[in-house]
């Protein structure tokens, strides 16, 4: 059975897309990022909680504040990217649930009154949204360079001092530069990853 998505779109989003390590200096505009967000915001999350928050790092001053928390080569990569996004979970996402999930307005208090429950649910669903965001970046004809090699507690203190957001991923965004991609690593075959019971 074939997919509904044509082969060119499949290549753009998955088969030919890879993590970029270098970028050109072509700017990534606010309009491009808004178009990405306006597409991927429709991806599902539990109770439509949409806990992902995206902080765009554009200025050199903010970039310097960010790279002091980078590990290894992630610092130089981040300094050379035209745009970097810090992805975080809003630990108070439940406050928006009466608007986002009007079918069950009481869910805010019945499910998410405890901070620990919010952190678990928020992290799971923000991570899911991060995947949508990466695919959305690719859909815009841009490359994404997602990285976890950062001191996220340091980023949280630097950018989210109130403790209401918890970062978990940094993504460089732009047009791929010279030698942007490493050779593609193998993937698991269908029968290695999928089991029917």
Coordinates of N, CA and C in Angstrom, one line a residue, residues 187-195:
X187 N 19.1 2.3 10.1 CA 17.8 2.3 10.9 C 17.4 0.9 11.1
X188 N 16.5 0.6 12.1 CA 16.0 -0.7 12.3 C 15.1 -1.1 11.2
X189 N 15.1 -2.4 10.8 CA 14.1 -2.9 9.8 C 12.8 -3.0 10.5
X190 N 11.7 -3.1 9.7 CA 10.4 -3.2 10.2 C 10.2 -4.3 11.2
X191 N 10.7 -5.5 10.9 CA 10.5 -6.6 11.8 C 11.3 -6.5 13.1
X192 N 12.3 -5.6 13.1 CA 13.1 -5.4 14.3 C 12.4 -4.4 15.3
X193 N 11.6 -3.6 14.7 CA 11.0 -2.5 15.5 C 9.5 -2.7 15.7
X194 N 8.8 -3.5 14.9 CA 7.4 -3.6 15.0 C 7.0 -5.0 15.3
X195 N 6.1 -5.2 16.3 CA 5.6 -6.5 16.7 C 4.1 -6.5 16.8

